[in-house]
Amino acid sequence: MDTPFSIAGHSFRSRLMVGTGKYPSNALMVQAIEASGAEVVTVAVRRVDLDRTREEGVLHHLDPKRFFLLANTAGCYTADEAIRYSRLAREAGFNDFIKLEVIGDQETLLPDVDGLLQATRVLVKEGFSVLAYTNDDLITALRLEAAGAAAVMPLASPIGSGLGMINPFNIRTIKRRLSVPIIVDAGVGTASDACLVMEQGVDGILMNTALAAADDPVRMATAMRHAVDAGRLAYLAGRMPRREVAVPSSPLSGMLGETPPGR
Amino acid sequence: MTQLTITLNGERRTVPAPATLADLLDHLSLDARAVVVEHNRSIVRRPGLATTPLAEDDVIELVHFVGGG
């Protein structure tokens, strides 16, 4: 039996969390999310389109009673901006959770860890449950935990890159050294990436582009659901040790032409 | 009936006056339950919308949730 997956006192039925961005259509997004089995889905805060020429809000397509909406601060480049977006998100009235992103660089979308720590401290004081998107860096992760983050979300590789997990050692170290849930966020490209991430023993994984940009998002979402379960199970099962020499699986004795012992 | 000029989601707009934030949402055919209102950098909760008057040069942001990762 696995332990329940919970963050800040909320238990979630799936360790797979998914985004809602960049799908070819809203219908496909909904189908993919259903197929993924995810309960936590991320959303972004943006201006209402007053001319109604662009998309309507995501809540026209997703039932907030069936999914746990996790708002993000994607697109924010300063602590102040991320704090402002967090407050607006909370005001929408669903929960106190925020997936906190403070981005430091436009090309790599890597986090600004200084701004991230600053914003975490302020938001924790205001009663938010902060899930902090960060580098796969132990020291920052420890500081985020000390600042009161409800979960730490190290990247597998840059957002939308699909490069998979660049540094499993760092991910394992962060998991081993922190007490709060560790959710790997960003960089997963395909099912084997997700499986490998979960095999490191982290508590969960969040992905968006791997589903939205797949040729068949619904099929990929199904694959990801299985991959996350498989990776989690393999982690709980405990893998065999690695050896650099072969060890036979079949008996060495009883071969034809062998002289039986003691004759 | 006079008019007010406000900055609404980054655009200068004229709206009928006098008006409250609730009137503004009505004027835009927006459901108050589906948007969050920021008035001169302060969030106005739903019960406050009908009692907050608009003034010349107010800066209003109307936001909601969209798809994101």
CSV table of C-alpha atoms in Angstrom, one decimal:
chain,number,residue,atom,x,y,z
A,1,MET,CA,0.0,0.0,0.0
A,2,ASP,CA,1.2,3.5,-0.8
A,3,THR,CA,0.9,6.4,1.5
A,4,PRO,CA,-1.7,9.1,0.6
A,5,PHE,CA,-0.4,12.0,-1.5
A,6,SER,CA,-1.2,15.1,0.4
A,7,ILE,CA,-0.2,18.8,0.3
A,8,ALA,CA,-1.0,21.2,3.1
A,9,GLY,CA,-3.6,18.9,4.5
A,10,HIS,CA,-5.3,18.2,1.2
A,11,SER,CA,-5.2,14.6,-0.1
A,12,PHE,CA,-5.2,14.0,-3.8
A,13,ARG,CA,-6.1,10.8,-5.6
A,14,SER,CA,-3.5,11.1,-8.4
A,15,ARG,CA,0.2,11.9,-8.2
A,16,LEU,CA,0.0,13.3,-11.8
A,17,MET,CA,-0.9,16.9,-12.1
A,18,VAL,CA,-1.6,18.5,-15.5
A,19,GLY,CA,-1.7,21.9,-17.1
A,20,THR,CA,-4.5,23.3,-19.3
A,21,GLY,CA,-2.4,25.4,-21.7
A,22,LYS,CA,-1.5,25.1,-25.4
A,23,TYR,CA,-4.0,22.3,-26.4
A,24,PRO,CA,-5.2,22.4,-30.0
A,25,SER,CA,-8.8,22.6,-28.7
A,26,ASN,CA,-10.7,22.8,-25.5
A,27,ALA,CA,-12.4,19.6,-26.2
A,28,LEU,CA,-9.1,17.8,-26.6
A,29,MET,CA,-7.8,19.4,-23.4
A,30,VAL,CA,-10.8,18.0,-21.4
A,31,GLN,CA,-10.5,14.6,-22.9
A,32,ALA,CA,-6.7,14.5,-22.2
A,33,ILE,CA,-7.2,15.6,-18.6
A,34,GLU,CA,-9.9,12.9,-18.1
A,35,ALA,CA,-7.5,10.3,-19.6
A,36,SER,CA,-4.7,11.4,-17.4
A,37,GLY,CA,-6.7,10.7,-14.2
A,38,ALA,CA,-5.3,14.0,-12.7
A,39,GLU,CA,-7.2,15.7,-10.0
A,40,VAL,CA,-5.0,18.8,-9.7
A,41,VAL,CA,-5.1,21.0,-12.9
A,42,THR,CA,-3.2,24.2,-13.3
A,43,VAL,CA,-4.6,27.4,-14.7
A,44,ALA,CA,-3.1,30.9,-15.4
A,45,VAL,CA,-4.5,34.3,-14.4
A,46,ARG,CA,-4.9,36.7,-17.4
A,47,ARG,CA,-7.0,39.7,-18.4
A,48,VAL,CA,-10.5,39.1,-19.6
A,49,ASP,CA,-10.8,39.7,-23.3
A,50,LEU,CA,-13.3,42.5,-23.4
A,51,ASP,CA,-13.9,42.2,-27.1
A,52,ARG,CA,-14.6,38.5,-26.8
A,53,THR,CA,-12.4,37.8,-29.8
A,54,ARG,CA,-10.1,35.4,-28.0
A,55,GLU,CA,-10.8,32.3,-25.9
A,56,GLU,CA,-13.2,32.5,-23.0
A,57,GLY,CA,-12.1,31.4,-19.5
A,58,VAL,CA,-11.0,27.9,-18.9
A,59,LEU,CA,-13.8,27.4,-16.4
A,60,HIS,CA,-16.2,27.3,-19.3
A,61,HIS,CA,-14.7,23.9,-20.1
A,62,LEU,CA,-13.6,22.5,-16.7
A,63,ASP,CA,-15.9,21.8,-13.8
A,64,PRO,CA,-14.2,23.3,-10.7
A,65,LYS,CA,-16.1,20.9,-8.6
A,66,ARG,CA,-14.4,17.9,-10.2
A,67,PHE,CA,-10.9,19.2,-10.4
A,68,PHE,CA,-8.7,21.0,-7.9
A,69,LEU,CA,-7.7,24.2,-9.6
A,70,LEU,CA,-4.1,25.2,-9.0
A,71,ALA,CA,-3.5,28.7,-10.2
A,72,ASN,CA,0.0,29.7,-11.3
A,73,THR,CA,2.0,32.9,-11.6
A,74,ALA,CA,3.4,32.0,-15.0
A,75,GLY,CA,4.8,35.0,-16.9
A,76,CYS,CA,5.8,36.9,-13.7
A,77,TYR,CA,9.3,38.2,-13.6
A,78,THR,CA,9.4,39.8,-10.2
A,79,ALA,CA,8.3,38.9,-6.7
A,80,ASP,CA,5.9,41.8,-6.5
A,81,GLU,CA,4.2,40.8,-9.8
A,82,ALA,CA,3.9,37.1,-8.6
A,83,ILE,CA,2.4,38.3,-5.3
A,84,ARG,CA,-0.1,40.4,-7.2
A,85,TYR,CA,-1.1,37.5,-9.4
A,86,SER,CA,-1.4,35.2,-6.4
A,87,ARG,CA,-3.8,37.5,-4.6
A,88,LEU,CA,-5.9,37.8,-7.7
A,89,ALA,CA,-5.9,34.0,-8.1
A,90,ARG,CA,-7.0,33.5,-4.6
A,91,GLU,CA,-9.8,36.0,-5.0
A,92,ALA,CA,-11.3,33.8,-7.7
A,93,GLY,CA,-12.4,31.8,-4.6
A,94,PHE,CA,-11.3,28.2,-5.1
A,95,ASN,CA,-8.5,27.6,-2.7
A,96,ASP,CA,-5.3,29.1,-1.1
A,97,PHE,CA,-2.9,27.1,-3.2
A,98,ILE,CA,-0.6,28.9,-5.6
A,99,LYS,CA,1.9,27.4,-8.0
A,100,LEU,CA,4.5,30.2,-7.5
A,101,GLU,CA,6.7,30.9,-10.5
A,102,VAL,CA,9.1,33.9,-10.6
A,103,ILE,CA,10.9,33.6,-13.9
A,104,GLY,CA,14.4,35.0,-14.3
A,105,ASP,CA,15.2,34.6,-18.0
A,106,GLN,CA,13.0,34.8,-21.1
A,107,GLU,CA,15.0,32.3,-23.2
A,108,THR,CA,15.3,29.5,-20.6
A,109,LEU,CA,12.4,30.4,-18.4
A,110,LEU,CA,14.6,29.3,-15.5
A,111,PRO,CA,13.4,30.6,-12.1
A,112,ASP,CA,14.7,33.7,-10.3
A,113,VAL,CA,15.3,32.0,-7.0
A,114,ASP,CA,15.9,35.2,-5.1
A,115,GLY,CA,12.5,36.6,-6.2
A,116,LEU,CA,10.9,33.2,-5.6
A,117,LEU,CA,12.1,33.1,-1.9
A,118,GLN,CA,11.0,36.7,-1.4
A,119,ALA,CA,7.5,36.0,-2.8
A,120,THR,CA,7.2,32.7,-0.8
A,121,ARG,CA,7.9,34.5,2.5
A,122,VAL,CA,5.2,37.1,1.8
A,123,LEU,CA,2.6,34.7,0.5
A,124,VAL,CA,3.1,32.2,3.4
A,125,LYS,CA,2.5,35.1,5.8
A,126,GLU,CA,-0.7,35.8,4.0
A,127,GLY,CA,-1.9,32.3,4.4
A,128,PHE,CA,-1.2,30.9,1.0
A,129,SER,CA,-0.1,27.3,0.5
A,130,VAL,CA,2.9,27.9,-1.8
A,131,LEU,CA,4.0,25.3,-4.3
A,132,ALA,CA,7.3,26.8,-5.5
A,133,TYR,CA,8.6,26.1,-8.9
A,134,THR,CA,12.3,26.1,-8.7
A,135,ASN,CA,15.7,24.8,-10.0
A,136,ASP,CA,16.8,21.3,-9.1
A,137,ASP,CA,19.1,22.9,-6.5
A,138,LEU,CA,19.2,21.6,-3.0
A,139,ILE,CA,20.1,24.8,-1.3
A,140,THR,CA,17.2,26.8,-2.8
A,141,ALA,CA,14.9,23.9,-2.0
A,142,LEU,CA,15.9,23.9,1.6
A,143,ARG,CA,15.4,27.6,1.8
A,144,LEU,CA,12.0,27.4,0.3
A,145,GLU,CA,11.0,24.8,2.8
A,146,ALA,CA,12.4,26.9,5.6
A,147,ALA,CA,10.4,29.9,4.2
A,148,GLY,CA,7.2,27.8,4.7
A,149,ALA,CA,6.5,26.4,1.2
A,150,ALA,CA,3.9,23.7,1.2
A,151,ALA,CA,5.6,21.8,-1.6
A,152,VAL,CA,8.8,22.3,-3.6
A,153,MET,CA,8.6,21.8,-7.4
A,154,PRO,CA,12.1,21.3,-8.9
A,155,LEU,CA,12.2,21.2,-12.7
A,156,ALA,CA,13.2,18.0,-14.6
A,157,SER,CA,14.4,20.4,-17.4
A,158,PRO,CA,13.3,23.8,-18.7
A,159,ILE,CA,9.6,24.5,-19.2
A,160,GLY,CA,8.2,23.1,-22.5
A,161,SER,CA,11.6,21.6,-23.5
A,162,GLY,CA,10.6,18.0,-23.3
A,163,LEU,CA,14.2,17.1,-22.5
A,164,GLY,CA,13.3,14.8,-19.6
A,165,MET,CA,15.1,14.7,-16.3
A,166,ILE,CA,18.6,16.2,-16.6
A,167,ASN,CA,19.8,15.4,-13.1
A,168,PRO,CA,18.3,12.5,-11.2
A,169,PHE,CA,20.9,12.9,-8.5
A,170,ASN,CA,19.7,16.4,-7.7
A,171,ILE,CA,16.1,15.3,-7.7
A,172,ARG,CA,16.8,12.4,-5.3
A,173,THR,CA,18.9,14.6,-3.0
A,174,ILE,CA,16.1,17.2,-2.8
A,175,LYS,CA,13.6,14.4,-2.0
A,176,ARG,CA,15.9,12.9,0.6
A,177,ARG,CA,16.7,16.1,2.4
A,178,LEU,CA,13.3,17.9,2.5
A,179,SER,CA,10.2,16.9,4.5
A,180,VAL,CA,7.6,18.7,2.3
A,181,PRO,CA,6.2,17.0,-0.8
A,182,ILE,CA,8.4,17.2,-3.8
A,183,ILE,CA,6.6,17.5,-7.2
A,184,VAL,CA,8.8,17.5,-10.3
A,185,ASP,CA,7.5,20.2,-12.6
A,186,ALA,CA,8.4,20.9,-16.2
A,187,GLY,CA,10.6,19.2,-18.8
A,188,VAL,CA,9.0,15.8,-19.2
A,189,GLY,CA,8.6,14.8,-22.8
A,190,THR,CA,7.2,11.3,-22.9
A,191,ALA,CA,6.1,8.5,-20.7
A,192,SER,CA,9.5,7.0,-20.0
A,193,ASP,CA,10.6,10.5,-18.7
A,194,ALA,CA,7.7,10.5,-16.3
A,195,CYS,CA,8.4,7.0,-15.1
A,196,LEU,CA,12.0,7.8,-14.5
A,197,VAL,CA,11.0,10.9,-12.5
A,198,MET,CA,8.6,8.9,-10.3
A,199,GLU,CA,11.3,6.1,-9.8
A,200,GLN,CA,13.4,8.7,-7.9
A,201,GLY,CA,10.8,8.6,-5.1
A,202,VAL,CA,9.3,12.1,-5.6
A,203,ASP,CA,5.7,12.6,-4.4
A,204,GLY,CA,4.3,13.8,-7.7
A,205,ILE,CA,4.8,15.2,-11.1
A,206,LEU,CA,3.3,18.1,-13.1
A,207,MET,CA,3.3,18.4,-16.9
A,208,ASN,CA,1.5,20.3,-19.6
A,209,THR,CA,3.3,20.5,-22.9
A,210,ALA,CA,4.1,16.7,-23.0
A,211,LEU,CA,0.4,16.2,-23.3
A,212,ALA,CA,-0.7,19.3,-25.2
A,213,ALA,CA,2.0,19.0,-27.9
A,214,ALA,CA,1.7,15.3,-28.4
A,215,ASP,CA,0.2,14.2,-31.8
A,216,ASP,CA,-2.5,12.5,-29.8
A,217,PRO,CA,-2.8,14.2,-26.4
A,218,VAL,CA,-5.5,11.7,-25.1
A,219,ARG,CA,-3.3,8.7,-25.8
A,220,MET,CA,-0.2,10.4,-24.3
A,221,ALA,CA,-2.3,11.3,-21.2
A,222,THR,CA,-3.2,7.6,-20.9
A,223,ALA,CA,0.5,6.7,-21.3
A,224,MET,CA,1.5,9.2,-18.6
A,225,ARG,CA,-1.1,7.9,-16.2
A,226,HIS,CA,0.4,4.4,-16.5
A,227,ALA,CA,4.0,5.7,-16.5
A,228,VAL,CA,3.4,7.6,-13.2
A,229,ASP,CA,1.8,4.6,-11.6
A,230,ALA,CA,4.6,2.3,-12.9
A,231,GLY,CA,7.3,4.6,-11.7
A,232,ARG,CA,5.8,5.0,-8.3
A,233,LEU,CA,5.3,1.2,-7.9
A,234,ALA,CA,8.9,0.5,-9.0
A,235,TYR,CA,10.1,3.0,-6.5
A,236,LEU,CA,8.1,1.4,-3.7
A,237,ALA,CA,9.2,-2.0,-4.8
A,238,GLY,CA,12.8,-1.1,-4.5
A,239,ARG,CA,15.0,-1.8,-7.5
A,240,MET,CA,17.8,-4.4,-7.6
A,241,PRO,CA,21.4,-3.2,-7.3
A,242,ARG,CA,23.3,-2.3,-10.4
A,243,ARG,CA,26.3,-4.5,-11.3
A,244,GLU,CA,28.8,-4.0,-13.9
A,245,VAL,CA,29.2,-7.8,-14.5
A,246,ALA,CA,26.6,-10.3,-15.4
A,247,VAL,CA,25.1,-12.6,-12.8
A,248,PRO,CA,23.4,-15.7,-14.3
A,249,SER,CA,19.7,-16.1,-13.6
A,250,SER,CA,19.7,-19.9,-14.2
A,251,PRO,CA,21.5,-22.5,-12.1
A,252,LEU,CA,25.2,-23.1,-12.8
A,253,SER,CA,25.0,-26.7,-11.8
A,254,GLY,CA,23.1,-29.7,-13.4
A,255,MET,CA,24.6,-29.0,-16.8
A,256,LEU,CA,24.9,-32.0,-19.2
A,257,GLY,CA,28.3,-33.7,-19.1
A,258,GLU,CA,29.0,-32.3,-15.6
A,259,THR,CA,30.5,-34.7,-13.1
A,260,PRO,CA,28.1,-34.9,-10.2
A,261,PRO,CA,29.7,-33.8,-6.9
A,262,GLY,CA,31.0,-36.6,-4.6
A,263,ARG,CA,31.5,-39.3,-7.3
B,1,MET,CA,-25.5,61.6,-17.7
B,2,THR,CA,-21.8,62.3,-18.1
B,3,GLN,CA,-18.9,60.2,-19.0
B,4,LEU,CA,-15.7,59.0,-17.3
B,5,THR,CA,-12.5,58.0,-18.8
B,6,ILE,CA,-10.8,55.0,-17.1
B,7,THR,CA,-8.0,52.6,-18.0
B,8,LEU,CA,-9.6,49.2,-18.4
B,9,ASN,CA,-7.3,46.2,-18.9
B,10,GLY,CA,-4.7,48.6,-20.2
B,11,GLU,CA,-6.9,50.4,-22.6
B,12,ARG,CA,-8.4,53.9,-22.2
B,13,ARG,CA,-12.2,53.7,-22.3
B,14,THR,CA,-15.1,56.0,-21.7
B,15,VAL,CA,-17.9,54.7,-19.7
B,16,PRO,CA,-21.3,56.2,-18.6
B,17,ALA,CA,-21.2,58.0,-15.2
B,18,PRO,CA,-21.9,57.9,-12.4
B,19,ALA,CA,-21.2,54.2,-12.2
B,20,THR,CA,-20.0,51.6,-9.7
B,21,LEU,CA,-17.7,48.7,-10.4
B,22,ALA,CA,-20.9,46.5,-10.5
B,23,ASP,CA,-22.4,48.9,-13.2
B,24,LEU,CA,-19.1,48.5,-15.2
B,25,LEU,CA,-19.4,44.8,-15.2
B,26,ASP,CA,-23.0,45.0,-16.3
B,27,HIS,CA,-22.1,47.5,-19.0
B,28,LEU,CA,-19.5,44.9,-20.3
B,29,SER,CA,-22.0,42.0,-19.8
B,30,LEU,CA,-19.6,40.2,-17.5
B,31,ASP,CA,-20.7,37.9,-14.7
B,32,ALA,CA,-19.1,39.1,-11.4
B,33,ARG,CA,-18.7,35.4,-10.4
B,34,ALA,CA,-16.5,34.8,-13.4
B,35,VAL,CA,-14.0,37.7,-12.9
B,36,VAL,CA,-11.8,39.2,-10.3
B,37,VAL,CA,-11.7,43.0,-10.1
B,38,GLU,CA,-8.7,45.0,-9.3
B,39,HIS,CA,-9.4,48.7,-8.7
B,40,ASN,CA,-6.3,51.0,-8.5
B,41,ARG,CA,-4.2,48.0,-7.5
B,42,SER,CA,-6.6,46.9,-4.8
B,43,ILE,CA,-8.8,43.8,-5.1
B,44,VAL,CA,-12.5,44.5,-4.7
B,45,ARG,CA,-14.5,41.6,-3.4
B,46,ARG,CA,-17.8,40.8,-4.9
B,47,PRO,CA,-19.9,42.4,-2.1
B,48,GLY,CA,-18.0,45.6,-2.6
B,49,LEU,CA,-18.5,45.9,-6.3
B,50,ALA,CA,-21.9,47.7,-6.0
B,51,THR,CA,-20.6,50.1,-3.4
B,52,THR,CA,-17.4,51.2,-5.1
B,53,PRO,CA,-17.9,54.2,-7.4
B,54,LEU,CA,-15.7,54.7,-10.5
B,55,ALA,CA,-13.7,57.9,-10.7
B,56,GLU,CA,-12.0,59.7,-13.6
B,57,ASP,CA,-8.6,58.0,-14.4
B,58,ASP,CA,-9.3,54.9,-12.3
B,59,VAL,CA,-7.2,51.9,-13.4
B,60,ILE,CA,-9.3,48.7,-13.5
B,61,GLU,CA,-8.0,45.2,-14.2
B,62,LEU,CA,-10.5,42.4,-14.9
B,63,VAL,CA,-8.9,38.9,-14.8
B,64,HIS,CA,-10.0,35.3,-14.9
B,65,PHE,CA,-8.5,31.9,-15.3
B,66,VAL,CA,-7.2,30.8,-18.7
B,67,GLY,CA,-5.4,27.6,-19.8
B,68,GLY,CA,-1.8,27.4,-18.4
B,69,GLY,CA,0.8,25.0,-17.1
